[in-house]
Amino acid sequence: MMVLILGIETSCDETSAAVVRDGQEILSNVVASQIEIHRRYGGVVPEIASRHHMENIGPVVEEALQRAGVHFQDLHGIAVTHGPGLVGALLVGVSYAKAAAFALQKPLMAVHHLLGHIYAAFLSHRRLPLPAVALIVSGGHTELVYMEDHGKLEILGSTRDDAAGEAFDKVARVLGLPYPGGPELELLAQGGDPEAIKFPRAWLEEGSLDFSFSGLKTAVINHLRQAAARGEHVNRADVAASFQEAVVDVLVGKSIEAARRKKARSLLLVGGVAANRRLRSRMEEEARKIGLPLFSPPLNLCTDNAAMIACAGYYKYLRKEFASWDLNAYPSLPLA
Amino acid sequence: MLVLGIDSATSVLSAALMEGENLRGEISVQGDKERASDLLSLIDQLLQKTGTDFSQVEGIAVSLGPGSFTGLRIGLATAKGLAHAGGKPLVGVPTLDALAWNAWGINGIICPVLYARRQEIYSALYRWQEGKLCLLAPYQALHPSSLLVLLDSYREPVYLLGDGVRPFGEWWRQLGSRVYFLPSTHFFPRAGVIAFLGGKRLQMGEVDDLFRLKPIYLRPAPGEGRA
Ligand SMILES: [Zn+2]
């Protein structure tokens, strides 16, 4: 049987709608980014984001349907991100999706944003072996998740302070790079020596799979301050590369340890920061050493998009996990 | 023409079905911002209680604001989702117009005031003329003192209504014997009025663009213009 799911995602600054067939074939994946609008404020302004979602949602959904060549009536269900994220932004997508599903009398699936990120890997590799361990890294999240089967998830570790992407953005700002700093910092790091400065790695207590990046950020700031006080020239590329290496070391080390501990049959690297090439290549290298297949979706599926939400929604649809008409948006919704 | 009206601009959630001049049903519930997500459940209940199938609804009318930003977006996103997927025409109705309608037929200046936080209100001035509600002063967000200045230029009785009346009582009393307050039963915009006013526009063939319709915020977003 062919199943068509419309996905809607409005949790942060991207308005997205997508049509996905059978949880795998992306018929359309429209993303209206507000990055240019928020660039001038150096970060996402919630009320501005919500207003743009309100203006974008109709045209984005319409374009997704048209590009997929389907009508509302052809859909089997609608999947929507209901958290975590900016509550005002989430409410636009949730309200729209609920109303559309109600008008069609079709099932509504509520999808956790991070579950969506995990399912981005299923869009590119449907038959990836389970159980899996997934590292979700983005501007808002750093989570290690154990996925025993569809619908069976367990959080193994989370960040205790900054998300990895947030640390990238903050250090980028300290280095005077434009917003959003993550990709800019990666670019700068390419010309630097990752061994130049020994920044601290926060491994935390013995056996912990949690993360902490605020100490590292402070170490970078102190390094720059001390160099300035001594009147020394700072090689910014070396600082960027050394900082990046410290983050990557911990992310890779803990992911491999989690996969080993859980006897996972695959490792997933997802979320916006998964686009970082250094992280990808180091993760690949370490996974290969222990014979663990690594799955990481292409760049356009790593960043926020609705195809991943539609895919996660498809598996909920198969399990008949439907949401009711009083579905709300939850800014800090737990994954499991 | 069977029109579904929706209002979530204030702390009251309201949904109504109007068939031409006749009210089929209306549900209004005092809620809060979080509970605005109950709006669709309210619509579901309304359809069930009135024995209406959504496919029978011929048009959607939604309260456009001003009001709570989040409330306005929940209302408009719900209305757009229903209209888009259901293939139904959509019209927006300014919330203050619907509120002023609660003072139907009154002789004098009608002044709806909605509580806007930050020591301000959303307001506009109206007058009944030849059976029509005429807008005298445009929708704006302002401090009660500025509204008093505006009202001073009219030498007529003033009728106040809305959830902005009570928080600023001492200001309104400065109008002396010229000020009248409508009963508090008339203080909230009702979806029945939204459906009625929207239905009149729909009947004349006036439809708003589903993709372009925006809430009436009256204020820039916090942070806007900061950089
Ligand atoms: Zn994300």
Coordinates of C-alpha atoms and ligand atoms in Angstrom, one line a residue, chain A residues 9 11-12 113-114 117 136-141 271-272 302-305 308, ligand 1:
Chain A
E9 CA 7.8 21.9 10.7
S11 CA 9.9 24.8 15.5
C12 CA 12.6 27.5 15.0
H113 CA 11.6 17.5 16.6
L114 CA 14.6 15.3 17.5
H117 CA 16.2 14.4 13.0
I136 CA 21.8 14.4 17.4
V137 CA 23.9 17.6 17.1
S138 CA 22.5 21.0 16.3
G139 CA 22.3 24.6 17.4
G140 CA 19.8 23.7 20.1
H141 CA 20.6 20.0 20.9
G271 CA 21.2 17.3 13.1
G272 CA 22.5 20.6 11.7
C302 CA 20.5 17.3 8.4
T303 CA 19.2 20.9 8.9
D304 CA 15.6 21.5 9.9
N305 CA 13.1 20.3 7.2
M308 CA 12.1 14.2 8.3
Ligands
ZN1 ZN 16.6 20.8 14.5

